mmCIF file of C-alpha atoms in Angstrom:
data_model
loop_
_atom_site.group_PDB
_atom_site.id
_atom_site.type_symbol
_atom_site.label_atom_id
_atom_site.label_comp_id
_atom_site.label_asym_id
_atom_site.label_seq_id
_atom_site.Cartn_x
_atom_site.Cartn_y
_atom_site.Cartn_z
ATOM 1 C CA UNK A 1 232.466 75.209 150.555
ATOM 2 C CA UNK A 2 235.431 73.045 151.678
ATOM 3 C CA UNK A 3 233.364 71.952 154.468
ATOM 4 C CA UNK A 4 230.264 70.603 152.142
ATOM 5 C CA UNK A 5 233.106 68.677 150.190
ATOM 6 C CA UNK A 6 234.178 67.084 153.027
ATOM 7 C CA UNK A 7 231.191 66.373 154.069
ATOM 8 C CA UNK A 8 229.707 64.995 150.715
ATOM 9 C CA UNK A 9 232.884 62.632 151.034
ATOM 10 C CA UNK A 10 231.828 60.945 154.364
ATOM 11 C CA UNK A 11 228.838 60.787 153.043
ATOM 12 C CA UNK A 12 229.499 58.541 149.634
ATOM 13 C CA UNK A 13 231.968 57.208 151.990
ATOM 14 C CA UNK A 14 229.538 55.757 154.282
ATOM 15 C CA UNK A 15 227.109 54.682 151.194
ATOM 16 C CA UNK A 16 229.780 52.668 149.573
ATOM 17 C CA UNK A 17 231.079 51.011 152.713
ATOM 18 C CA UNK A 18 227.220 49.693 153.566
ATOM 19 C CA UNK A 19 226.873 48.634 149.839
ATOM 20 C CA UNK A 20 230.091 46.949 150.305
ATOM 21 C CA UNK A 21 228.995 45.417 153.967
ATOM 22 C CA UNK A 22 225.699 44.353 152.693
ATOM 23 C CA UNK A 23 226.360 42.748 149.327
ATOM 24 C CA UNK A 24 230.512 42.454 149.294
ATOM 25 C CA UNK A 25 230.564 44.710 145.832
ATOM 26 C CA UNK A 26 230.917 48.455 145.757
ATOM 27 C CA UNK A 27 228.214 47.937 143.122
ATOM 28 C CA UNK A 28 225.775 45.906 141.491
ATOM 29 C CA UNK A 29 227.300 43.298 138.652
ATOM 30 C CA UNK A 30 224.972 42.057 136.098
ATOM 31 C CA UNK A 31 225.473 38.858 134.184
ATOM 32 C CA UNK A 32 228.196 39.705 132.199
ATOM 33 C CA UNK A 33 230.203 40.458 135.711
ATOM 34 C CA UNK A 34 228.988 38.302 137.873
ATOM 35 C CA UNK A 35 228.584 34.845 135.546
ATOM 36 C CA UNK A 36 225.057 33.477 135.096
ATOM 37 C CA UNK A 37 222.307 33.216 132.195
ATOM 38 C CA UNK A 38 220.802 35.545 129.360
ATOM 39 C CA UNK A 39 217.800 33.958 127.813
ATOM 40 C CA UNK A 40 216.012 35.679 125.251
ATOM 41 C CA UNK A 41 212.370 34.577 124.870
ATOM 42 C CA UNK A 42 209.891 35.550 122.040
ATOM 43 C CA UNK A 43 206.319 34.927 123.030
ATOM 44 C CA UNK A 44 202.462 36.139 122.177
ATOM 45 C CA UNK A 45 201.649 35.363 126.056
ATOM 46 C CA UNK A 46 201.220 38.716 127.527
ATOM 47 C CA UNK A 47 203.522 39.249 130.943
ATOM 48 C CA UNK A 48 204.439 41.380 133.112
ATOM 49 C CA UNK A 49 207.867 41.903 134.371
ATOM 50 C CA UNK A 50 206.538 41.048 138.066
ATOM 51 C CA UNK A 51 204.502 37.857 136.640
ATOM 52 C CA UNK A 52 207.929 36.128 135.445
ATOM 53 C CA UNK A 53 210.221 37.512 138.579
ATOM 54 C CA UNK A 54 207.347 36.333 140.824
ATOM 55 C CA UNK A 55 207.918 32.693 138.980
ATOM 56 C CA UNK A 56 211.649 32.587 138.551
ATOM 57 C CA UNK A 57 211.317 33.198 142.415
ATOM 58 C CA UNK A 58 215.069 34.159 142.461
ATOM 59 C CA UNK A 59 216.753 37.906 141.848
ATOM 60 C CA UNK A 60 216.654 38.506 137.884
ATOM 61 C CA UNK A 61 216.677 41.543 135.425
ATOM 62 C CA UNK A 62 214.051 41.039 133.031
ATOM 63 C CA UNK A 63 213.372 43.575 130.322
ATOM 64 C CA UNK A 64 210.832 43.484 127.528
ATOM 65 C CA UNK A 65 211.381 43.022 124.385
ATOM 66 C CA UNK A 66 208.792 45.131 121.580
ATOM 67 C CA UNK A 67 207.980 46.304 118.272
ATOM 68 C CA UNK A 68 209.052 49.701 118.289
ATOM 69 C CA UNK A 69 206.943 51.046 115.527
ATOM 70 C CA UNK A 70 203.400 49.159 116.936
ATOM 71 C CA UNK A 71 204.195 49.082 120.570
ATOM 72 C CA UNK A 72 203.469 45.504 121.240
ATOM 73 C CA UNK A 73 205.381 42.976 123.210
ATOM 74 C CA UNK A 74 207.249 40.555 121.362
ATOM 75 C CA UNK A 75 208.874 38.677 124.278
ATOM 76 C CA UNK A 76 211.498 39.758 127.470
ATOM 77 C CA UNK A 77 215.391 39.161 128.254
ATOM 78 C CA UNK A 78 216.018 37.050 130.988
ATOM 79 C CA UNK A 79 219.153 37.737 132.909
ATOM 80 C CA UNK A 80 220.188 35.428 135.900
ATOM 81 C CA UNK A 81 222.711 33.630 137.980
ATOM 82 C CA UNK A 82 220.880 31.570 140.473
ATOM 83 C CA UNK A 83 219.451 29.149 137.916
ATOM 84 C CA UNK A 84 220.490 26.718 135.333
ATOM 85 C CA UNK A 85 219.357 26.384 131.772
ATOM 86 C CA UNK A 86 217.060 23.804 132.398
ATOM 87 C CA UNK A 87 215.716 25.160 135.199
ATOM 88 C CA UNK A 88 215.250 28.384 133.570
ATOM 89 C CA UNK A 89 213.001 26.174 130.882
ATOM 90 C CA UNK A 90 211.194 24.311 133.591
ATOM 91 C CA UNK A 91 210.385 27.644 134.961
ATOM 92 C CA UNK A 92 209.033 29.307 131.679
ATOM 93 C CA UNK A 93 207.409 26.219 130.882
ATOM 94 C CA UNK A 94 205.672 24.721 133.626
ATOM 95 C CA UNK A 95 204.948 28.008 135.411
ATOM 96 C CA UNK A 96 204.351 30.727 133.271
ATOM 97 C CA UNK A 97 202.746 28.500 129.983
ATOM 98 C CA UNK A 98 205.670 29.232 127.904
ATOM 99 C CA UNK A 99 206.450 26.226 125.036
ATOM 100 C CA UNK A 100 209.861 26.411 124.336
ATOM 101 C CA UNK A 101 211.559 25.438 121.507
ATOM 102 C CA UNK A 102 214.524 26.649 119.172
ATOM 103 C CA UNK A 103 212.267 29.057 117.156
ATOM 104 C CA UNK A 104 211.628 30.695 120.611
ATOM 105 C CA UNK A 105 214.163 30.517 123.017
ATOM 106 C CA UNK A 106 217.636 31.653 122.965
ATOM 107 C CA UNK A 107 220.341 31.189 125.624
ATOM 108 C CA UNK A 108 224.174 33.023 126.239
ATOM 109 C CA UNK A 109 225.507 31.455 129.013
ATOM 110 C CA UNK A 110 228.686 33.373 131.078
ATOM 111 C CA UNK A 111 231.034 31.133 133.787
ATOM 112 C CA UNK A 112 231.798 32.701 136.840
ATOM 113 C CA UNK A 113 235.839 32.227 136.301
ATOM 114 C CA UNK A 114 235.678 34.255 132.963
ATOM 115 C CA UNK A 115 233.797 37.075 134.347
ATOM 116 C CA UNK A 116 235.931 36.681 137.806
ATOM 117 C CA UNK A 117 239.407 37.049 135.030
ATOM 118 C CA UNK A 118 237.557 40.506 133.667
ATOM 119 C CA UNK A 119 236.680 41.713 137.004
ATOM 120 C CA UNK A 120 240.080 41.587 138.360
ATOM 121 C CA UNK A 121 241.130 43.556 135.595
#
């Protein structure tokens, strides 16, 4: 049994040190970590969650956002580093047929340096 411990060790050992290798993070940060945008958009336009990453055409978490009770789609979460606000409108707009306005389109943006300051912590 010692031996399979040892062994399981190397193991997530050697699957950390890749992670680390390949990205520079022992794991993946979202937003809130890594500084970036949350948009929340409410729409009727039926998407999937490959239509708008395929369009945003940079990494992003994108969940959907629904009535629980009738199981339809009342919009997504947008969560991204790699674009502006503006950008992120542009996107939704021009590309996907998404008018945006304040009824429709809400925006938390974190900076790099304050999720940097609550990383290092």
């Amino acid at each position: 049994t010692l031996f399979i411990l040892k062994l399981l060790l190397v193991i997530s050992l050697a699957i950390t040190g890749l992670k680390i290798t390949k990205t520079g993070d022992p794991f993946n940060k979202d937003v809130s970590l890594r500084g970036g945008i949350a948009a929340t958009v409410y729409t009727e336009k039926a998407l999937t969650e490959e239509e708008i990453q395929t369009a945003l055409a940079v990494p992003a978490t994108i969940k959907t956002v629904g009535d629980i009770t009738t199981g339809k789609q009342l919009g997504f979460i947008i969560e991204v580093s790699d674009l502006t606000e503006e950008q992120l409108k542009q996107v939704l707009s021009k590309k996907l047929g998404i008018t945006i306005d304040q009824n429709n389109f809400s925006i938390e943006t974190t900076s790099p340096k304050l999720s940097q300051a609550f990383y290092k912590q």
